[in-house]
Amino acid sequence: MNSWSHIKAITKRELGAYFSSPLAYVFIVIFLLLCGFFTFMVGGFFEPGRIPQASLVHPFFDWHPWFYLFLVPAVGMRLWAEERRVGTIELLLTMPITPWEAIVGKFLASWLFLALALVLTFPVVLTVNYLGSPDNGVILTAYVGSWLMAGAYLALSCITSAMTRNQVVSFIISVVLCLFFILAGFPPVIRLLEGWAAPWLISIVTSFSVITHFDGFQRGVLDSRDVIFFLSVIVFSLFTTSVILRTHRAG
Amino acid sequence: MIKVQELSKLFGTKRAVDEISFSVERGEVLGFLGPNGAGKSTTMRMITGFIPPSSGTVTVGGFDVVEQAIAARRLIGYLPENAPAYTDMTVYGFLNFTAEIRGLRGDAKKKAVHRVVGTCFLEPVLHQSIETLSKGYRHRTCFAQSIIHDPDVLILDEPTDGLDPNQKHEIRQLIRRMGEKKAIIFSTHILEEVDAACTRAIIIDRGKIVANGTPHQLRSKSEWAGAVTLRVTGISAAAINERMAQLSAVKRTAILREDATSVTARVFPKPNVNGVLAGSIADAAQGWRIEELHTEEGRLDEVFRSITMPDTATEEKK
Ligand SMILES: Nc1ncnc2c1ncn2[C@@H]1O[C@H](COP(=O)(O)OP(=O)(O)OP(=O)(O)O)[C@@H](O)[C@H]1O
Ligand SMILES: [Mg+2]
C-alpha cells in the first residue's frame, strides 16, 4: 500500500498546516457559535412543545447546508490556490507520487478537519439528551449525512481552488457553485420552477440538490442513493480537479 | 542517465524550448547557461515531469518521464527556481515530510534528515518556521530537500541564487563532489560556477542550444583565447605596434592602455597558432623592459556575450 502511505504523509502535512495557522481555530469557533446561536435562538429549540420530543433534527441540522455554504469554501480555498501561489506545487507534483494521491491526501485532510468541527458540536447532543430522550440513531445518521454533504462542498471547492492562485477568487466561485447545489432543492426555488418547467426537468434539478439528499439522513434513513449521490459528487469533483491541474501544467 | 531528445515546448504560439537534444551521464555535472527567458527552467521542468513536453522525449535512468513518471521521479532530486517550500512548516517538519514522501521511514528517515541538515548547514534554523527564514536559508532548505533521498539525478535550478559567498562556495564544492557519482544538471547566471563545478556546459538561447562543450572548449571559442597581454616601459605604442606587425603569427595588436611610464597591449594571434605566440613575442621584444607578459585563456563571459548577443559584442569591439 504505497499509495496509502503517500496519501497519509500528505494528509498529515495538510492537517498540520491548518493548525499552524489561526484559520483552523477561527473556523471552529465560528462554526460552533453559529451552530449554538441558530439551534437555540433562531431554530426555535426551546419553543414550547419542542422540548418533550427533544429533536435535534430541524433546529440543528437544517442550518448545515447554509453554514457550509460559506464555511467549507473557506476551508477548501487554500488547498491548491496556495500551492500555486507559493510554487510548492512544483515540488509536490515532481515527487514520486501520482497527482491522485496528492488530490486525495489534501481532500482527506480538509474533510477530517470538518469532521473534527462537527464532532466538537457534541454539547448540543448532550443538551438534548439531558432535556429529553431523542432518537440518537437519527442524530447519528444526520451527522453522517452532514459530513458527507460537507465533503461534497469541499470537493467542489477543490475544483475552484485548482483553477486559480487567488484564494479569494476561489472562495467566491465555490460559494456560487455550492449555492447552486443548495438552491436546486430549496422549496421556494422549486415552487418557482413549478410555474413553468416540465416535471421531469424539475426532478432532474432537484436530484442535484444537496438539501433533498440530506433530507433522508435527517429523518434517520441511510438511503444508499443519497450516500452514492454525495460520494459521486466528491469523486467527480476530484476528478475534475485533476484535469484542471493537468491542463494548467500543460501551459 | 538523462537523455533529452528533440524536446520542444510551446506556450501558445511561443516556442520556449525548441528541439533540444543532449544527454548527461553519471559522473557529469552539466552547467546550463543562457540569458533570461532562454528556456532553462522550462527544460528542467520537463525533465522533472512537472510540465509535459509539446514534443520530444526525456528519459531518466531509462524511464520515460511521461510514461513511467513515478519510476523516473524516484531517481530525481529537484530544486525548482526560487526554492519554494511550505512556509507554514518548520525546517525540520518540512524535511521530514519530504523524506516520508520519498518513502523513507523510521531510522532511515532520521539519518537522511540528519545528513542533509549537516550538509546544508541548517542546524541553527532547524526548528524555525520556514516563513521567517532568510532567503539564503530558505534556499538551502529547499536544496536539502532535493538531496534527502540521495538521488542519482539532480536537477538544480539556480542553486546558488541568494547565497552568501561562503555558502556559494560550499554548494559548488558539494555539487562537484556529488557529481562524481551522480548525473547533475544545474542552471546558473554566474559564469565562474561553470569552472568551479561543471564538467560540461550548455548555453541555450531562445530555446535552442547554441554551445555545448567542456568549460575549456567553450573558452577557446573566445577570440581572446591565446591572445597575449604585454606591458612594457620606456617604449612608445607605435614602436610596439610596428614590432608586432612583423611577426608572422600576429593578426593584430590592440593598445589597451598608454600612460607616462608604460604601455599595455594585447596581441591577437592568427588562427591555429595558439601557444607559440608568447614565445615569439618574448623573442621579438628583446631589449624592452617587460613588466608583464601572459597568454589569455579566453573568458567565458565574453564567449557568452558573443554567442547570445552577437550584435552588441562586435560593436563593443570597435
Ligand atoms: N507557464 C508559462 N506560460 C507561458 N509562457 C511561459 C510559461 N513559462 C515560461 N514561459 C516563457 O518561456 C520562456 C522561457 O522561460 P524560462 O523560465 O524557461 O526561462 P529561463 O531560461 O529559466 O530564464 P531565467 O534565466 O530568467 O530563469 C520565457 O519567454 C517565458 O516567458
Ligand atoms: Mg529560470
XYZ file of C-alpha atoms and ligand atoms in Angstrom:
601
model
C 0.000 0.000 0.000
C 2.481 2.544 -1.191
C -0.272 4.860 -2.335
C -1.740 4.884 1.095
C 1.473 5.930 2.760
C 1.828 8.808 0.305
C -1.729 9.899 0.999
C -1.109 9.636 4.704
C 2.016 11.789 4.526
C 0.180 14.478 2.584
C -2.876 14.364 4.816
C -0.705 14.701 7.878
C 1.099 17.699 6.417
C -2.115 19.426 5.407
C -3.702 18.921 8.795
C -0.574 20.367 10.358
C -0.886 23.348 8.035
C -4.436 24.025 9.252
C -3.481 24.030 12.866
C -0.342 26.082 12.433
C -2.440 28.992 11.232
C -5.196 30.743 13.131
C -7.623 29.792 10.370
C -8.439 26.457 11.963
C -9.291 27.891 15.349
C -11.233 30.789 13.901
C -13.166 28.388 11.747
C -14.040 26.046 14.574
C -15.081 28.866 16.872
C -17.282 30.458 14.228
C -18.829 27.139 13.338
C -19.640 26.324 16.953
C -21.011 29.790 17.639
C -23.205 29.640 14.560
C -24.443 26.196 15.479
C -25.277 27.271 19.007
C -26.902 30.514 18.002
C -29.034 29.090 15.238
C -30.044 25.983 17.137
C -31.055 27.623 20.348
C -32.144 31.087 19.230
C -33.263 31.073 15.648
C -34.078 27.406 15.268
C -36.679 27.546 17.999
C -35.153 24.759 20.014
C -36.841 25.985 23.157
C -40.211 26.572 21.561
C -42.971 25.191 23.675
C -43.889 21.735 22.533
C -40.478 21.023 21.069
C -38.629 20.012 24.181
C -40.650 16.949 25.041
C -39.712 15.454 21.679
C -36.235 16.841 22.096
C -35.452 16.523 18.433
C -32.240 17.968 17.161
C -33.046 17.354 13.601
C -34.670 20.524 12.495
C -33.306 23.169 14.781
C -29.754 21.952 14.367
C -29.167 20.139 11.111
C -31.465 22.249 8.947
C -28.907 25.006 9.030
C -25.933 22.940 7.995
C -26.309 23.309 4.231
C -26.252 27.083 4.779
C -23.360 27.187 7.219
C -21.340 25.071 4.880
C -22.077 27.374 2.011
C -19.564 29.851 3.465
C -17.504 27.804 5.823
C -16.492 24.925 3.590
C -15.193 27.082 0.719
C -13.181 28.940 3.365
C -11.590 25.662 4.365
C -11.053 24.466 0.822
C -9.923 27.663 -0.878
C -6.278 27.384 0.088
C -5.819 23.740 -0.880
C -4.431 24.295 -4.369
C -4.505 28.063 -4.737
C -1.847 28.404 -2.055
C 0.347 25.702 -3.590
C 0.206 27.506 -6.887
C 0.857 30.921 -5.421
C 3.883 29.845 -3.418
C 5.131 27.473 -6.099
C 5.239 24.413 -3.864
C 3.004 22.688 -6.378
C 6.157 22.255 -8.431
C 7.742 20.361 -5.555
C 4.682 18.334 -4.741
C 3.915 17.211 -8.273
C 7.510 16.277 -9.072
C 7.672 13.946 -6.082
C 7.291 10.259 -6.897
C 3.561 10.329 -6.248
C 0.605 10.405 -8.595
C -1.496 13.561 -8.806
C -4.358 11.460 -7.459
C -2.523 10.729 -4.265
C -1.897 14.436 -3.793
C -5.504 15.351 -4.541
C -6.975 12.699 -2.278
C -4.487 13.408 0.502
C -5.324 17.081 0.539
C -9.030 16.463 0.309
C -8.948 13.963 3.150
C -7.111 16.377 5.395
C -9.755 19.054 4.971
C -12.534 16.539 5.288
C -11.113 15.235 8.548
C -10.811 18.788 9.737
C -14.514 19.320 9.035
C -15.245 16.067 10.847
C -13.448 17.457 13.864
C -15.526 20.628 13.730
C -18.676 18.506 13.600
C -17.565 16.328 16.483
C -16.994 19.427 18.566
C -20.696 20.232 18.358
C -21.278 17.353 20.804
C -22.506 19.649 23.601
C -25.643 20.187 21.560
C -26.260 16.451 21.567
C -25.599 16.263 25.278
C -28.078 19.070 25.843
C -30.942 17.336 24.056
C -30.180 14.124 25.836
C -30.287 15.949 29.097
C -33.555 17.673 28.326
C -35.377 14.746 26.815
C -34.867 11.435 25.171
C -34.150 11.954 21.485
C -33.581 9.181 18.964
C -29.818 9.124 18.955
C -29.800 6.912 15.864
C -31.378 9.700 13.872
C -28.860 12.146 15.235
C -26.057 9.866 14.157
C -27.321 9.425 10.600
C -27.865 13.161 10.391
C -24.252 13.677 11.433
C -23.084 11.219 8.794
C -25.200 12.988 6.194
C -23.907 16.348 7.267
C -20.328 15.158 6.950
C -20.955 13.696 3.501
C -22.574 16.946 2.440
C -19.561 18.887 3.726
C -17.372 16.534 1.686
C -19.345 17.313 -1.452
C -18.966 21.057 -0.896
C -15.325 20.597 -0.140
C -14.689 18.668 -3.338
C -16.380 21.458 -5.283
C -14.083 23.933 -3.537
C -11.124 21.821 -4.608
C -12.077 22.452 -8.218
C -12.233 26.193 -7.816
C -9.073 26.196 -5.749
C -7.223 24.425 -8.527
C -8.484 26.957 -11.055
C -6.741 29.978 -9.591
C -3.829 31.067 -7.488
C -6.014 33.619 -5.757
C -7.777 32.291 -2.683
C -10.425 34.989 -2.672
C -11.445 34.253 -6.230
C -11.510 30.586 -5.380
C -13.724 31.265 -2.382
C -16.241 33.333 -4.317
C -16.568 30.904 -7.189
C -17.037 27.950 -4.901
C -19.712 29.742 -2.879
C -21.610 30.339 -6.102
C -21.130 26.730 -7.159
C -22.278 25.380 -3.816
C -25.203 27.779 -3.800
C -26.415 26.170 -6.992
C -26.358 22.768 -5.335
C -28.414 24.107 -2.446
C -30.902 26.158 -4.409
C -31.673 23.246 -6.682
C -33.675 21.748 -3.848
C -34.691 24.835 -1.920
C -38.511 24.855 -1.673
C -39.001 28.476 -2.855
C -36.900 27.769 -5.926
C -38.791 24.585 -6.663
C -42.080 26.436 -6.410
C -40.720 29.000 -8.827
C -39.751 26.280 -11.254
C -43.075 24.517 -10.940
C -44.684 27.515 -12.570
C -43.231 26.795 -15.966
C -40.866 23.818 -16.052
C -41.870 20.312 -17.002
C -41.968 17.839 -14.098
C -39.054 15.804 -15.497
C -36.896 18.914 -15.584
C -37.771 19.711 -12.005
C -36.901 16.227 -10.919
C -33.530 16.465 -12.656
C -32.806 19.777 -10.975
C -33.861 18.584 -7.568
C -31.868 15.419 -7.970
C -28.776 17.623 -7.844
C -29.828 19.240 -4.657
C -27.886 18.606 -1.508
C -30.942 19.536 0.505
C -33.087 16.817 -0.997
C -30.370 14.262 -0.408
C -29.634 15.488 3.068
C -33.287 15.221 3.993
C -33.216 11.421 4.157
C -30.350 11.444 6.635
C -32.234 13.923 8.785
C -35.129 11.507 9.002
C -32.791 8.769 10.104
C -32.817 6.970 6.782
C -29.472 5.874 5.394
C -30.524 5.597 1.766
C -27.749 4.229 -0.416
C -28.850 6.542 -3.230
C -28.164 9.576 -1.071
C -24.815 8.237 0.008
C -23.928 7.483 -3.586
C -25.012 10.946 -4.619
C -22.620 12.651 -2.229
C -19.811 10.246 -2.945
C -20.201 10.686 -6.675
C -20.158 14.465 -6.362
C -16.904 14.044 -4.443
C -15.315 11.646 -6.917
C -16.430 13.630 -9.916
C -15.147 16.892 -8.449
C -11.801 15.427 -7.510
C -11.505 14.037 -10.999
C -12.266 17.474 -12.434
C -9.611 18.891 -10.129
C -7.045 16.503 -11.568
C -7.992 17.505 -15.100
C -7.653 21.188 -14.241
C -4.280 20.672 -12.622
C -3.081 18.791 -15.669
C -4.232 21.427 -18.137
C -2.567 24.114 -16.099
C 0.750 22.394 -16.186
C 0.475 21.826 -19.922
C 0.565 25.648 -20.252
C 21.320 8.781 -17.052
C 19.467 11.725 -18.568
C 18.612 11.656 -22.210
C 16.780 14.533 -23.848
C 15.679 14.084 -27.428
C 14.280 16.784 -29.665
C 12.463 18.306 -26.774
C 10.145 21.232 -27.501
C 7.720 23.281 -25.509
C 5.193 25.690 -26.921
C 3.336 28.171 -24.750
C 0.550 29.236 -27.044
C 2.466 30.008 -30.199
C 5.659 30.897 -28.365
C 8.448 28.353 -28.596
C 10.053 28.393 -25.165
C 12.157 25.323 -25.930
C 12.941 24.363 -29.489
C 14.011 20.829 -30.356
C 16.896 20.493 -27.984
C 18.788 17.230 -27.519
C 21.570 16.330 -25.115
C 22.460 13.690 -22.603
C 24.141 13.600 -19.231
C 25.899 10.550 -17.861
C 26.730 9.566 -14.328
C 29.807 11.452 -13.193
C 28.958 14.532 -15.220
C 27.938 17.937 -13.976
C 26.238 19.876 -16.713
C 26.016 23.631 -16.407
C 23.003 25.204 -18.004
C 23.653 28.742 -19.158
C 21.612 31.221 -21.095
C 20.086 34.665 -20.914
C 16.822 35.313 -19.065
C 13.913 33.650 -20.770
C 16.139 31.307 -22.762
C 14.160 28.271 -21.672
C 16.403 26.798 -18.969
C 13.735 26.457 -16.332
C 11.215 25.204 -18.836
C 13.610 22.468 -19.930
C 14.244 21.459 -16.342
C 10.549 21.386 -15.603
C 10.061 18.986 -18.467
C 12.910 16.763 -17.297
C 11.410 16.545 -13.828
C 7.983 15.860 -15.282
C 6.340 18.973 -13.916
C 5.202 20.140 -17.318
C 4.590 17.777 -20.225
C 6.647 18.365 -23.379
C 4.885 19.578 -26.516
C 7.034 17.118 -28.441
C 10.160 15.072 -27.941
C 11.086 12.738 -25.121
C 13.059 12.725 -21.912
C 14.279 9.568 -20.225
C 15.901 9.425 -16.811
C 17.692 6.219 -15.897
C 15.934 4.578 -18.844
C 12.441 5.604 -17.688
C 10.378 7.935 -19.815
C 9.393 10.872 -17.620
C 5.888 10.954 -19.045
C 5.076 7.268 -19.482
C 6.905 5.954 -16.428
C 6.728 9.121 -14.409
C 6.876 7.640 -10.926
C 9.868 5.408 -11.610
C 11.729 8.299 -13.221
C 10.918 10.724 -10.411
C 12.230 8.356 -7.774
C 15.669 8.863 -9.281
C 15.439 12.634 -9.413
C 16.093 15.282 -6.821
C 14.787 18.676 -7.882
C 15.379 22.187 -6.676
C 12.870 24.393 -8.505
C 13.584 28.003 -9.361
C 13.014 30.347 -6.372
C 13.212 27.386 -3.975
C 9.572 27.029 -2.973
C 8.823 25.454 0.408
C 5.828 25.106 2.678
C 6.021 28.303 4.660
C 3.796 27.071 7.462
C 6.224 24.288 8.411
C 9.454 24.298 10.341
C 12.617 23.304 8.511
C 12.631 20.056 10.428
C 8.985 19.330 9.671
C 9.467 20.110 6.016
C 12.476 17.816 5.651
C 10.636 15.053 7.474
C 7.690 15.444 5.169
C 9.771 15.227 2.004
C 11.615 12.227 3.424
C 8.304 10.494 4.095
C 7.003 11.220 0.629
C 10.237 9.757 -0.712
C 9.412 6.585 1.157
C 11.945 6.908 3.970
C 10.796 5.586 7.334
C 11.997 5.293 10.871
C 15.734 5.211 11.266
C 16.467 5.755 7.594
C 14.388 8.917 7.682
C 16.096 10.217 10.793
C 19.508 9.566 9.291
C 18.626 11.198 5.984
C 17.292 14.330 7.672
C 20.315 14.484 9.917
C 22.661 14.089 6.955
C 21.157 16.904 4.870
C 20.913 19.210 7.856
C 24.651 18.748 8.194
C 25.428 19.113 4.513
C 23.369 22.252 4.097
C 24.272 23.827 7.461
C 20.696 24.062 8.638
C 21.371 23.325 12.291
C 20.785 26.898 13.539
C 17.336 27.202 11.955
C 16.143 23.629 12.309
C 13.093 24.446 14.390
C 12.329 27.798 12.849
C 9.274 28.310 10.679
C 10.198 28.498 7.005
C 8.158 31.662 6.670
C 10.622 33.528 8.880
C 13.804 32.233 7.249
C 16.125 34.499 5.344
C 16.246 33.935 1.601
C 19.522 32.061 1.697
C 18.347 29.697 4.412
C 15.123 29.052 2.569
C 17.152 28.234 -0.482
C 19.322 25.836 1.464
C 16.268 24.184 2.967
C 14.849 23.515 -0.456
C 18.238 22.310 -1.634
C 18.387 19.936 1.330
C 15.027 18.571 0.279
C 16.387 17.740 -3.171
C 19.210 15.563 -1.863
C 17.387 13.926 1.021
C 16.960 10.601 -0.775
C 20.480 10.654 -2.191
C 19.194 10.639 -5.784
C 21.121 9.507 -8.836
C 19.995 12.521 -10.796
C 19.937 16.083 -9.546
C 18.203 18.923 -11.327
C 19.033 22.246 -9.707
C 17.563 25.476 -10.993
C 19.902 28.258 -9.855
C 21.082 26.501 -6.699
C 23.369 29.318 -5.569
C 20.874 32.113 -6.064
C 20.690 34.238 -2.925
C 23.504 32.525 -1.048
C 26.354 34.374 0.596
C 29.850 33.903 -0.872
C 30.804 31.247 1.674
C 27.692 29.262 1.025
C 28.075 29.637 -2.719
C 31.495 28.145 -2.351
C 30.202 25.294 -0.186
C 27.372 24.467 -2.538
C 29.678 24.471 -5.565
C 32.055 22.135 -3.791
C 29.131 19.959 -2.845
C 27.822 19.837 -6.400
C 31.248 18.981 -7.645
C 31.708 16.210 -5.082
C 28.264 14.758 -5.665
C 28.832 14.964 -9.393
C 31.384 12.199 -9.186
C 28.646 9.676 -8.525
C 25.547 11.337 -9.906
C 24.306 12.987 -13.047
C 23.699 16.638 -12.295
C 22.210 19.479 -14.281
C 22.276 22.923 -12.778
C 21.469 26.288 -14.217
C 23.240 29.450 -13.260
C 23.927 33.011 -14.271
C 27.290 33.004 -12.540
C 29.888 32.014 -15.058
C 32.625 31.247 -12.525
C 30.469 28.381 -11.360
C 30.980 26.718 -14.668
C 34.683 26.499 -13.907
C 34.141 25.734 -10.269
C 31.726 22.873 -10.645
C 30.935 21.769 -14.200
C 32.450 19.098 -16.345
C 30.441 20.379 -19.272
C 28.293 23.370 -20.100
C 25.462 24.088 -22.474
C 24.443 27.568 -23.496
C 20.883 27.935 -24.647
C 19.400 30.956 -26.246
C 15.807 31.448 -27.333
C 15.084 27.784 -26.772
C 17.979 26.434 -28.819
C 21.339 25.010 -27.803
C 23.973 27.380 -29.134
C 27.051 25.888 -27.495
C 27.869 22.604 -25.823
C 31.271 21.597 -24.513
C 33.702 21.486 -21.621
C 34.475 24.814 -19.988
C 37.855 24.712 -21.729
C 36.316 24.151 -25.147
C 33.855 26.967 -24.611
C 36.579 29.310 -23.529
C 38.649 28.574 -26.577
C 35.806 29.901 -28.700
C 36.639 33.290 -27.333
C 38.541 35.490 -29.683
C 40.741 36.310 -26.732
C 41.783 32.730 -26.348
C 45.521 32.577 -26.977
C 45.940 36.355 -27.141
C 48.959 37.702 -25.314
C 48.866 40.662 -22.991
C 52.057 42.646 -22.786
C 53.119 45.543 -20.618
C 56.401 47.309 -21.229
C 58.021 50.528 -20.033
C 60.041 53.029 -21.979
C 58.699 52.166 -25.411
C 56.044 54.017 -27.400
C 52.836 52.391 -28.517
C 53.771 52.952 -32.140
C 57.017 51.052 -31.698
C 55.196 48.088 -30.194
C 52.689 48.071 -32.995
C 55.417 48.117 -35.556
C 57.480 45.354 -33.992
C 54.483 43.093 -33.515
C 53.266 43.573 -37.073
C 56.488 41.995 -38.283
C 55.682 38.700 -36.547
C 54.024 36.212 -38.880
C 51.788 34.714 -36.186
C 50.196 38.020 -35.217
C 46.809 39.035 -36.533
C 46.537 42.405 -34.892
C 47.639 44.376 -31.879
C 45.404 46.440 -29.666
C 46.768 49.058 -27.318
C 44.796 48.730 -24.099
C 46.371 51.493 -22.062
C 49.097 54.007 -22.518
C 50.408 56.285 -19.789
C 53.551 58.207 -18.939
C 55.599 55.199 -17.966
C 54.144 52.066 -19.537
C 52.097 50.719 -22.401
C 49.758 47.761 -22.181
C 48.963 45.968 -25.419
C 47.058 42.870 -26.366
C 48.333 40.865 -29.304
C 45.901 38.587 -31.098
C 47.210 35.513 -32.882
C 46.253 34.334 -36.319
C 44.061 31.214 -36.226
C 45.852 27.962 -35.328
C 48.975 29.429 -33.791
C 47.907 29.056 -30.177
C 50.630 28.564 -27.654
C 53.707 29.675 -29.529
C 52.765 33.339 -29.668
C 54.064 34.269 -26.236
C 57.451 32.785 -27.115
C 57.873 34.652 -30.344
C 56.748 37.884 -28.728
C 59.298 37.423 -25.992
C 61.969 36.933 -28.647
C 60.842 39.972 -30.604
C 60.744 42.102 -27.506
C 64.389 41.691 -26.624
C 65.859 44.824 -25.202
C 62.476 46.073 -23.957
C 61.709 46.295 -20.282
C 58.876 43.809 -19.978
C 56.793 44.128 -16.858
C 54.117 41.657 -17.757
C 53.631 39.006 -20.400
C 50.968 36.350 -20.301
C 48.678 34.350 -22.524
C 44.921 34.917 -22.119
C 42.795 31.868 -21.525
C 39.715 33.257 -23.137
C 36.890 34.404 -20.964
C 33.538 32.690 -20.562
C 31.611 35.899 -20.138
C 32.962 37.132 -23.423
C 32.070 33.839 -25.136
C 28.643 34.001 -23.548
C 28.074 37.506 -24.838
C 29.360 36.871 -28.295
C 27.148 33.793 -28.617
C 23.954 35.154 -27.145
C 24.279 38.767 -28.263
C 26.373 38.667 -31.436
C 25.451 42.229 -32.494
C 26.401 44.172 -29.393
C 29.503 42.109 -28.809
C 31.002 43.062 -32.164
C 30.036 46.665 -31.687
C 31.903 46.907 -28.425
C 34.999 45.567 -30.034
C 35.100 48.530 -32.356
N 3.635 28.910 -17.973
C 4.083 29.681 -18.979
N 3.236 30.227 -19.849
C 3.667 31.000 -20.868
N 4.947 31.256 -21.121
C 5.864 30.739 -20.298
C 5.485 29.924 -19.181
N 6.609 29.539 -18.546
C 7.631 30.087 -19.221
N 7.205 30.804 -20.275
C 8.044 31.526 -21.243
O 9.014 30.638 -21.722
C 10.252 31.303 -21.906
C 11.350 30.555 -21.186
O 11.185 30.705 -19.808
P 12.135 30.035 -18.739
O 11.543 30.270 -17.408
O 12.407 28.644 -19.139
O 13.455 30.914 -18.896
P 14.830 30.766 -18.124
O 15.862 30.398 -19.112
O 14.686 29.900 -16.949
O 15.078 32.274 -17.682
P 15.681 32.861 -16.321
O 17.152 32.937 -16.518
O 15.090 34.226 -16.259
O 15.274 31.978 -15.209
C 10.052 32.723 -21.401
O 9.882 33.550 -22.509
C 8.794 32.655 -20.590
O 8.090 33.854 -20.692
Mg 14.809 30.114 -14.951
